XYZ file of C-alpha atoms in Angstrom:
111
model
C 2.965 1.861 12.182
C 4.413 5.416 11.521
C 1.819 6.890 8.663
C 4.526 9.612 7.803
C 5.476 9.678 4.789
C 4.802 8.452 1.145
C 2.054 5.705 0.222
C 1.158 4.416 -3.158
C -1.608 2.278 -4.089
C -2.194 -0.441 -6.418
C -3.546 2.163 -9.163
C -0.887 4.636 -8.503
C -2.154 7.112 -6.330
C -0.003 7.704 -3.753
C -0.493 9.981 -0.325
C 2.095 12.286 1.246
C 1.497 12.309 5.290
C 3.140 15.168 6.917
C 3.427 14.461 10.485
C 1.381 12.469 12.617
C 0.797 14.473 15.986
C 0.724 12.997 19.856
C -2.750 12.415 19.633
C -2.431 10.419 16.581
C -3.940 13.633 13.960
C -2.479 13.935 11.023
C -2.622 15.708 7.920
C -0.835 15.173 4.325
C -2.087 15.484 -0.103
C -3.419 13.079 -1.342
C -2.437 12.719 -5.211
C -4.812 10.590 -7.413
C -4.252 9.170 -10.279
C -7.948 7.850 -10.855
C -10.719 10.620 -11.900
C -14.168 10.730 -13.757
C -13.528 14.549 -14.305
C -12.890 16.458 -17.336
C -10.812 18.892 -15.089
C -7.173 18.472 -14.491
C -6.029 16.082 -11.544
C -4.720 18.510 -8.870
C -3.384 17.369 -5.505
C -5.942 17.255 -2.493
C -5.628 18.024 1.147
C -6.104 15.347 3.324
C -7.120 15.401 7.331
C -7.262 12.373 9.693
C -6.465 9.981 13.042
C -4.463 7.416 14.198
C -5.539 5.027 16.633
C -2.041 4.595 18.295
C -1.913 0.992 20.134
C 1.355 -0.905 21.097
C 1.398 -3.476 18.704
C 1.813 -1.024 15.670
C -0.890 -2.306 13.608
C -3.308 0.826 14.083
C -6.671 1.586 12.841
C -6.939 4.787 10.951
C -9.379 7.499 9.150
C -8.824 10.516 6.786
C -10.833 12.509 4.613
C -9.789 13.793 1.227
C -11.303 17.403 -0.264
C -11.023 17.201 -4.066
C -12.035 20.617 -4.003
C -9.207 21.930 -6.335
C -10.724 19.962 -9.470
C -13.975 17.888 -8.370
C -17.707 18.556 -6.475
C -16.691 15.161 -4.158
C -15.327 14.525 -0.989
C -13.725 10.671 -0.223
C -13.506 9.493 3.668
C -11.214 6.045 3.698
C -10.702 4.005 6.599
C -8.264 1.267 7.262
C -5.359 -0.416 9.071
C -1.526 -0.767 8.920
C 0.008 -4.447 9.172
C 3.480 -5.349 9.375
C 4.245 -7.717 6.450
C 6.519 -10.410 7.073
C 9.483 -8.998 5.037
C 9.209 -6.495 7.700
C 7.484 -3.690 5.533
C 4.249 -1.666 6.436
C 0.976 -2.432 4.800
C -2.144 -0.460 4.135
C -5.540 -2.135 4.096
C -7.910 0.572 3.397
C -11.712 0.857 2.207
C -13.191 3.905 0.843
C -16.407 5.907 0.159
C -16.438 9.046 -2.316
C -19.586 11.316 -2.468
C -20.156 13.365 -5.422
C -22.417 16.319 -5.627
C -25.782 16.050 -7.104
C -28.384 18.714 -8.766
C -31.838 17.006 -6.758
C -32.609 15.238 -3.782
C -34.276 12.467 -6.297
C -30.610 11.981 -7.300
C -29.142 11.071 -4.106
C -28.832 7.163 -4.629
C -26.339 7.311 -7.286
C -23.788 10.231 -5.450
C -21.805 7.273 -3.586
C -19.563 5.213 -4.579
């Protein structure tokens, strides 16, 4: 699976990979089209790896800084499958961690 290049999800978001290096890093923007802010949606940088393996279906990690509009930070992990038509899939699950005022508050800053 080559991760370069443009993704788009089911909600519309879509993520620009740059170039995925030798040792499978990568970096990219990710450009959301979900937010609970009042700011205006800005596009993030985003920061991962690869696993590269010979069958092309890889594993894969990347972390998105929302730092540009948002007090959160999102890590996603997943895995790229070759559909039978041929065309590259991504499976992914996420996590997104907003900042809280207390300590006391810390059970409802993940999602």
């Amino acid at each position: 699976c080559n991760l370069t290049g443009w993704w788009e999800n089911d909600l519309g978001s879509k993520m620009q990979v740059f170039k995925v290096g030798n040792d499978g890093t990568f970096s990219g923007e990710y450009h959301t089209a979900v937010s609970s802010t009042k700011k205006p949606i800005q596009p993030s940088p985003l920061n991962g790896s690869q696993h590269l393996d010979e069958d092309g279906q890889c594993t894969f990690g990347f972390t998105v800084n929302w730092k540009k509009f948002s007090d959160s930070t999102a890590v996603f992990v997943g895995q790229c499958f070759n559909g039978d038509d041929g065309k590259e899939i991504l499976h992914t699950s996420w996590l997104l961690r907003e900042k809280v005022d207390s300590e006391p508050d810390d059970w409802k800053a993940t999602r």
